[in-house]
Amino acid sequence: MRSSVIVFPGSNCDRDIAVALEKMQFKNQMVWHKETSLPKTDLIVIPGGFSYGDYLRSGAIAGKSLIIDEVIKFAKNGCLILGICNGFQILTETGLLKGTLLRNKNLKFINKDVNIKVLNNKTQFTSKYRINQVLNINIAHNEGNYFTDSKHLQELKNDNLIAFKYCDNKGNTNLESNPNGALDNIAGIFNSKKNILGMMPHPERMVDKFISNDDGVNLFSSLLN
Amino acid sequence: MKITNEIIEKHGLKLDEYKTIQKLLKRNPNILELGIFSAMWNEHCSYKSSRIHLKKLPTKGKKVIQGPGENAGVIDIGDNDAIVFKIESHNHPSYIEPYQGAATGVGGILRDVFTMGARPIALLNSIHFGSTTHPKTKSLLNGVVSGIGGYGNCIGIPTVAGETKFNETYNENILVNAMAVGLAKKNKIFYSKAKGLNKAVVYVGSKTGRDGIHGASMASAEFDENSEEKKPTVQVGDPFTEKLLLEACLELMKDDSIIAIQDMGAAGLTSSSVEMASKGSLGIELELDKVPCREDNMSPYEMMLSESQERMLIILEDGKEHHARKIFEKWDLDFVIIGKTNNSKNLTLKYNNKIEGEIPVEILATKAPIYDRKWVKKKVVQKKIAIKQLKKIKLEDALIKILSSPNHSNKSWVTDQYDQMVMCDTVQKSGSDAAVIRIHNTSKAIAVTVDSSANYCKSFPLTGSKQVVCENWRNLISVGANPIAITNCLNFGNPENKEIMGEFAECIQGIKEACEFLNFPVVSGNVSFYNGTNQKSIFPTPVIGGVGLIPDISKTLNHYFKKENSNILLIGKTFGHIEQSCFLKENFSISEGLPPEINLNNEKNNGETVLQLIRKNLVTSVHDISSGGLLVALSEMSIGSNLGAKIYKPKKLTNKFEYFFGEDQGRYIVEVEKTDLEKVIKMLNDNEVYYENIGKTQAKNFEVESEFNIGVNDLFKINNQWYNNY
């Protein structure tokens, strides 16, 4: 399986995701943001970080970068796209995913391990997880407070497009288990065709038991399937 | 412009220092030249008050590749890997503008590390605020923490360890010390020594603005009621540009295009060009019209003294210009040849083809005044505190008081604001005795930690500073590392006061004695004097940052209890030294007497034995005992693990408060499984290490026999409330 990681100036999880992909046997290559064409690829990853310093608004400038037109083209042709953290923010800026990521409710950067549960395991990103499986996974962001209009929220629910929700260690989604104020505890969503996943938590940080745990492994092995 | 006494003083120079300048130059300097002298000769850049004392520190060792004098220290960790590290203060700017002050402190120390060819892999900090009831403390805490996080998170380097402390001595002058640790190849270290004639001097990075002019001079004076007016001297950080600069520099460093490289830190373009020229015994001519400027009509004076961030000066090998330019253009950074090296040994500054200033480099770099300032020894004030005469309290209440105090509360409110995981090599993070960072793609790791003990250092500097070094060493041992070397950040008050200078001299002596004995050399550091406002100086606060090596990452340990029914051994002798303890401070507001004595022999023997126990897999958790004493250390082992402990009634005749809260040094707690107990005891006996078997781990409850019994959950709550309620 071939993967491409887009590198923007200010991306800083690009190496981490590349390490995880290679560990999971993807044939990975890095694509610089000034490129105007993408190599042949089955998966495009937009990594975490602070693309263009997140100046103006997080993800806003990356959403208008040279390479992004290609990403949009590939997405429309059904290529798998995974946006993590800043990558999720960028995907909402391009319109490939609806909604937006607001400042965290406490107005502070948050880095910690949180629990999320899998709401839909019938997708190419999540097939190796059990439905309602609780994962312990690291978040690290300033703007992770997902928001969308009520019509889109209904659509997300009706079409089973919510990928992950923040929860406690027993899988209950409530106010206490919501780290950033995200609407309905949403931690990640799919587009309507389910070939695009945007998520705030970092699965690439959870593939090595020595550093953390391996709760992120099945996301990558689902993709390999 | 005529140089008046007032102008000289405004530049932070003394009149007799000005006379020296006239004598050395054999003429009067013009205003640009005066500015340059003030930048090079201030305390922050010249170390004029500290130099003769710093010389005493041990700086050499088998594993030292580069000691003090370069941008950062370098040590050998085997396999052609080297660790580059340094700590630096950004106290004055952080007090005036906490967010930017702290952020640029992080940015500056990172540049010191990647200038030498290392990729930064960890950030640490030691931050000290005034009393929690002081009206400024809360906003300073908020600003500093978000500034540190704002910079480190954006550039993508994990902030893995640190200390956050409160003490009224910092009410008017907080401390913000930042440490960076980088990884380089031993044969690819870059230095700042210029070589060769007619080589291109290249300016890369951000444009120069009017920010930070005279920043280093500000950091070389005490504050007064007009300190707010100094806000414009604080620089503004741009971590995004620093990330680009980091990647561009490391890319250019892959081959041998660079002859010398120096970051523009304190005193910006001035100190970087003087430093490179002086180390290479060369001259440098700069054409200031070429300096990329952010603002219009900047004068040569402003350009030379600006402390705009994220800039570097490079001396490039012939024929590499095109190659280097391409790299910096790829990263959208300025790349401009602004001068050449020559053999004049002068710093020559041209603007519009006219020489605006010319000073022999030697005068600026090495002829700065050196002061052997008057100092006096600290008087020993023996004072024994008799606990029996104090108000009666319960052991349990005393513990709760400490665990819920600002200085001993869980700091996740702080550390959750730092990305500790990015780069995916963080094995142990904040909250551990030391952070453990894996060397990428290998099975070895380094341990890093920062420590300070201002109360000890104030009451007796010689012992206090020794204690800080020892605690640092113990923290590294506790996670299974061989301690290798330290960096120090020496935060003191006004050196023109002989008592303060005495504190400095004696702290240096203490560091020297401990480092020599433990074979723990100082490879880099920074001195920050004039910490105080209106002649009220802070407590002497040497901060020590240590680095150790864990050859096999599977043999690192944390301090959380692992299993029920393990034996808990206390290693090292308990005398019950209660003076200067956090027990007396938190419960009775007493901070009198002397700090605990340091026995370097025991310190070394106990530490080396504990390390052996770890390497032989004979212990399952280890924690060093420091502020708060035995009972606080035991609670910390419980709180993190959710396992309790049952501690036996002390057999010795010591007072129970002295036993449980005394801060005697050289002690550790280890958890030992039943099956290994015999082997552990044999090893301790063979090495003549004193130990006591003090209890057992158990589920859920933390108890001291015939004293109290409390749920670990409750302990957790007690320990986790202060920050959230502040």
PDB file of C-alpha atoms in Angstrom, chain B residues 438-571:
ATOM      1  CA  ARG B 438      14.759   7.446  23.548  1.00  0.00           C
ATOM      2  CA  ILE B 439      17.474   8.110  21.011  1.00  0.00           C
ATOM      3  CA  HIS B 440      15.499   7.772  17.811  1.00  0.00           C
ATOM      4  CA  ASN B 441      15.813   4.379  16.131  1.00  0.00           C
ATOM      5  CA  THR B 442      17.977   2.886  18.874  1.00  0.00           C
ATOM      6  CA  SER B 443      17.455   1.002  22.105  1.00  0.00           C
ATOM      7  CA  LYS B 444      19.242   3.536  24.277  1.00  0.00           C
ATOM      8  CA  ALA B 445      17.900   6.650  25.923  1.00  0.00           C
ATOM      9  CA  ILE B 446      18.942   9.740  27.796  1.00  0.00           C
ATOM     10  CA  ALA B 447      17.555  10.934  31.102  1.00  0.00           C
ATOM     11  CA  VAL B 448      17.184  14.666  31.710  1.00  0.00           C
ATOM     12  CA  THR B 449      16.137  16.706  34.726  1.00  0.00           C
ATOM     13  CA  VAL B 450      16.352  20.197  36.253  1.00  0.00           C
ATOM     14  CA  ASP B 451      16.579  21.004  39.952  1.00  0.00           C
ATOM     15  CA  SER B 452      16.962  23.876  42.359  1.00  0.00           C
ATOM     16  CA  SER B 453      16.672  24.495  46.115  1.00  0.00           C
ATOM     17  CA  ALA B 454      16.560  28.216  46.739  1.00  0.00           C
ATOM     18  CA  ASN B 455      15.688  27.925  50.443  1.00  0.00           C
ATOM     19  CA  TYR B 456      18.685  25.706  51.118  1.00  0.00           C
ATOM     20  CA  CYS B 457      20.960  27.972  49.079  1.00  0.00           C
ATOM     21  CA  LYS B 458      19.763  31.054  50.936  1.00  0.00           C
ATOM     22  CA  SER B 459      20.358  29.611  54.377  1.00  0.00           C
ATOM     23  CA  PHE B 460      23.750  28.174  53.522  1.00  0.00           C
ATOM     24  CA  PRO B 461      24.927  28.541  49.922  1.00  0.00           C
ATOM     25  CA  LEU B 462      27.812  26.084  50.111  1.00  0.00           C
ATOM     26  CA  THR B 463      25.676  23.149  51.249  1.00  0.00           C
ATOM     27  CA  GLY B 464      22.611  24.290  49.334  1.00  0.00           C
ATOM     28  CA  SER B 465      24.277  24.283  45.944  1.00  0.00           C
ATOM     29  CA  LYS B 466      25.966  20.961  46.680  1.00  0.00           C
ATOM     30  CA  GLN B 467      22.529  19.581  47.467  1.00  0.00           C
ATOM     31  CA  VAL B 468      21.125  20.745  44.116  1.00  0.00           C
ATOM     32  CA  VAL B 469      23.860  18.907  42.226  1.00  0.00           C
ATOM     33  CA  CYS B 470      23.327  15.788  44.333  1.00  0.00           C
ATOM     34  CA  GLU B 471      19.574  15.846  43.903  1.00  0.00           C
ATOM     35  CA  ASN B 472      20.024  16.145  40.171  1.00  0.00           C
ATOM     36  CA  TRP B 473      22.393  13.187  40.160  1.00  0.00           C
ATOM     37  CA  ARG B 474      19.941  11.175  42.281  1.00  0.00           C
ATOM     38  CA  ASN B 475      17.075  11.944  39.933  1.00  0.00           C
ATOM     39  CA  LEU B 476      19.068  10.591  37.001  1.00  0.00           C
ATOM     40  CA  ILE B 477      20.050   7.467  38.949  1.00  0.00           C
ATOM     41  CA  SER B 478      16.418   6.879  39.951  1.00  0.00           C
ATOM     42  CA  VAL B 479      15.318   6.298  36.353  1.00  0.00           C
ATOM     43  CA  GLY B 480      18.272   4.028  35.676  1.00  0.00           C
ATOM     44  CA  ALA B 481      20.726   6.435  34.048  1.00  0.00           C
ATOM     45  CA  ASN B 482      24.458   6.933  34.412  1.00  0.00           C
ATOM     46  CA  PRO B 483      24.750  10.646  35.170  1.00  0.00           C
ATOM     47  CA  ILE B 484      27.164  12.254  32.683  1.00  0.00           C
ATOM     48  CA  ALA B 485      27.265  16.037  32.903  1.00  0.00           C
ATOM     49  CA  ILE B 486      25.355  19.168  33.841  1.00  0.00           C
ATOM     50  CA  THR B 487      24.540  22.635  32.642  1.00  0.00           C
ATOM     51  CA  ASN B 488      23.842  25.376  35.171  1.00  0.00           C
ATOM     52  CA  CYS B 489      21.825  28.525  35.259  1.00  0.00           C
ATOM     53  CA  LEU B 490      22.996  30.721  38.086  1.00  0.00           C
ATOM     54  CA  ASN B 491      20.260  33.149  39.124  1.00  0.00           C
ATOM     55  CA  PHE B 492      21.453  35.664  41.683  1.00  0.00           C
ATOM     56  CA  GLY B 493      20.853  39.186  42.891  1.00  0.00           C
ATOM     57  CA  ASN B 494      23.058  42.229  42.579  1.00  0.00           C
ATOM     58  CA  PRO B 495      26.757  41.231  42.417  1.00  0.00           C
ATOM     59  CA  GLU B 496      27.830  44.679  43.551  1.00  0.00           C
ATOM     60  CA  ASN B 497      26.499  43.744  46.984  1.00  0.00           C
ATOM     61  CA  LYS B 498      29.141  41.759  48.873  1.00  0.00           C
ATOM     62  CA  GLU B 499      26.657  39.446  50.595  1.00  0.00           C
ATOM     63  CA  ILE B 500      25.115  38.528  47.235  1.00  0.00           C
ATOM     64  CA  MET B 501      28.534  38.079  45.694  1.00  0.00           C
ATOM     65  CA  GLY B 502      29.338  35.849  48.659  1.00  0.00           C
ATOM     66  CA  GLU B 503      26.281  33.726  47.927  1.00  0.00           C
ATOM     67  CA  PHE B 504      27.501  33.404  44.360  1.00  0.00           C
ATOM     68  CA  ALA B 505      31.073  32.514  45.285  1.00  0.00           C
ATOM     69  CA  GLU B 506      29.991  29.922  47.823  1.00  0.00           C
ATOM     70  CA  CYS B 507      27.388  28.374  45.547  1.00  0.00           C
ATOM     71  CA  ILE B 508      30.070  27.955  42.898  1.00  0.00           C
ATOM     72  CA  GLN B 509      32.294  26.328  45.482  1.00  0.00           C
ATOM     73  CA  GLY B 510      29.510  23.914  46.429  1.00  0.00           C
ATOM     74  CA  ILE B 511      28.774  23.014  42.809  1.00  0.00           C
ATOM     75  CA  LYS B 512      32.474  22.510  42.222  1.00  0.00           C
ATOM     76  CA  GLU B 513      32.908  20.156  45.171  1.00  0.00           C
ATOM     77  CA  ALA B 514      29.868  18.043  44.318  1.00  0.00           C
ATOM     78  CA  CYS B 515      30.617  17.887  40.591  1.00  0.00           C
ATOM     79  CA  GLU B 516      34.231  16.946  41.178  1.00  0.00           C
ATOM     80  CA  PHE B 517      33.383  14.202  43.600  1.00  0.00           C
ATOM     81  CA  LEU B 518      30.594  12.748  41.491  1.00  0.00           C
ATOM     82  CA  ASN B 519      32.535  13.117  38.237  1.00  0.00           C
ATOM     83  CA  PHE B 520      29.686  15.189  36.914  1.00  0.00           C
ATOM     84  CA  PRO B 521      31.317  18.061  34.957  1.00  0.00           C
ATOM     85  CA  VAL B 522      29.703  21.360  33.970  1.00  0.00           C
ATOM     86  CA  VAL B 523      29.648  21.662  30.178  1.00  0.00           C
ATOM     87  CA  SER B 524      27.583  24.788  29.656  1.00  0.00           C
ATOM     88  CA  GLY B 525      25.675  27.417  31.544  1.00  0.00           C
ATOM     89  CA  ASN B 526      24.595  30.926  32.048  1.00  0.00           C
ATOM     90  CA  VAL B 527      24.784  33.525  34.809  1.00  0.00           C
ATOM     91  CA  SER B 528      21.917  35.855  35.539  1.00  0.00           C
ATOM     92  CA  PHE B 529      22.726  38.609  38.036  1.00  0.00           C
ATOM     93  CA  TYR B 530      20.679  41.625  39.079  1.00  0.00           C
ATOM     94  CA  ASN B 531      17.597  39.575  39.844  1.00  0.00           C
ATOM     95  CA  GLY B 532      15.754  41.873  42.176  1.00  0.00           C
ATOM     96  CA  THR B 533      13.874  45.102  42.396  1.00  0.00           C
ATOM     97  CA  ASN B 534      14.938  48.241  44.203  1.00  0.00           C
ATOM     98  CA  GLN B 535      17.908  46.555  45.868  1.00  0.00           C
ATOM     99  CA  LYS B 536      15.910  43.621  47.140  1.00  0.00           C
ATOM    100  CA  SER B 537      17.627  40.594  45.701  1.00  0.00           C
ATOM    101  CA  ILE B 538      16.119  37.158  45.158  1.00  0.00           C
ATOM    102  CA  PHE B 539      17.313  34.099  47.042  1.00  0.00           C
ATOM    103  CA  PRO B 540      20.362  32.599  45.361  1.00  0.00           C
ATOM    104  CA  THR B 541      18.910  30.123  42.876  1.00  0.00           C
ATOM    105  CA  PRO B 542      21.388  27.996  40.983  1.00  0.00           C
ATOM    106  CA  VAL B 543      19.417  25.717  38.690  1.00  0.00           C
ATOM    107  CA  ILE B 544      21.110  22.511  37.590  1.00  0.00           C
ATOM    108  CA  GLY B 545      20.158  20.637  34.428  1.00  0.00           C
ATOM    109  CA  GLY B 546      21.612  17.140  34.224  1.00  0.00           C
ATOM    110  CA  VAL B 547      21.901  14.541  31.491  1.00  0.00           C
ATOM    111  CA  GLY B 548      22.498  10.832  31.905  1.00  0.00           C
ATOM    112  CA  LEU B 549      22.614   7.789  29.653  1.00  0.00           C
ATOM    113  CA  ILE B 550      20.468   4.673  29.785  1.00  0.00           C
ATOM    114  CA  PRO B 551      22.311   2.147  27.595  1.00  0.00           C
ATOM    115  CA  ASP B 552      19.404  -0.280  27.464  1.00  0.00           C
ATOM    116  CA  ILE B 553      15.990   1.311  27.424  1.00  0.00           C
ATOM    117  CA  SER B 554      14.286  -1.772  28.808  1.00  0.00           C
ATOM    118  CA  LYS B 555      16.058  -1.032  32.079  1.00  0.00           C
ATOM    119  CA  THR B 556      14.497   2.297  32.873  1.00  0.00           C
ATOM    120  CA  LEU B 557      12.187   2.564  35.858  1.00  0.00           C
ATOM    121  CA  ASN B 558       9.635   5.035  37.103  1.00  0.00           C
ATOM    122  CA  HIS B 559       8.642   5.730  40.709  1.00  0.00           C
ATOM    123  CA  TYR B 560       5.143   4.262  40.691  1.00  0.00           C
ATOM    124  CA  PHE B 561       4.520   1.216  42.879  1.00  0.00           C
ATOM    125  CA  LYS B 562       4.068  -1.837  40.679  1.00  0.00           C
ATOM    126  CA  LYS B 563       2.611  -4.636  42.759  1.00  0.00           C
ATOM    127  CA  GLU B 564       0.850  -5.396  45.967  1.00  0.00           C
ATOM    128  CA  ASN B 565       2.823  -7.004  48.746  1.00  0.00           C
ATOM    129  CA  SER B 566       6.284  -5.874  47.656  1.00  0.00           C
ATOM    130  CA  ASN B 567       8.811  -4.799  50.243  1.00  0.00           C
ATOM    131  CA  ILE B 568       9.574  -1.122  50.550  1.00  0.00           C
ATOM    132  CA  LEU B 569      13.181  -0.373  51.396  1.00  0.00           C
ATOM    133  CA  LEU B 570      14.518   2.972  52.482  1.00  0.00           C
ATOM    134  CA  ILE B 571      18.096   3.368  51.333  1.00  0.00           C
TER     135      ILE B 571
END
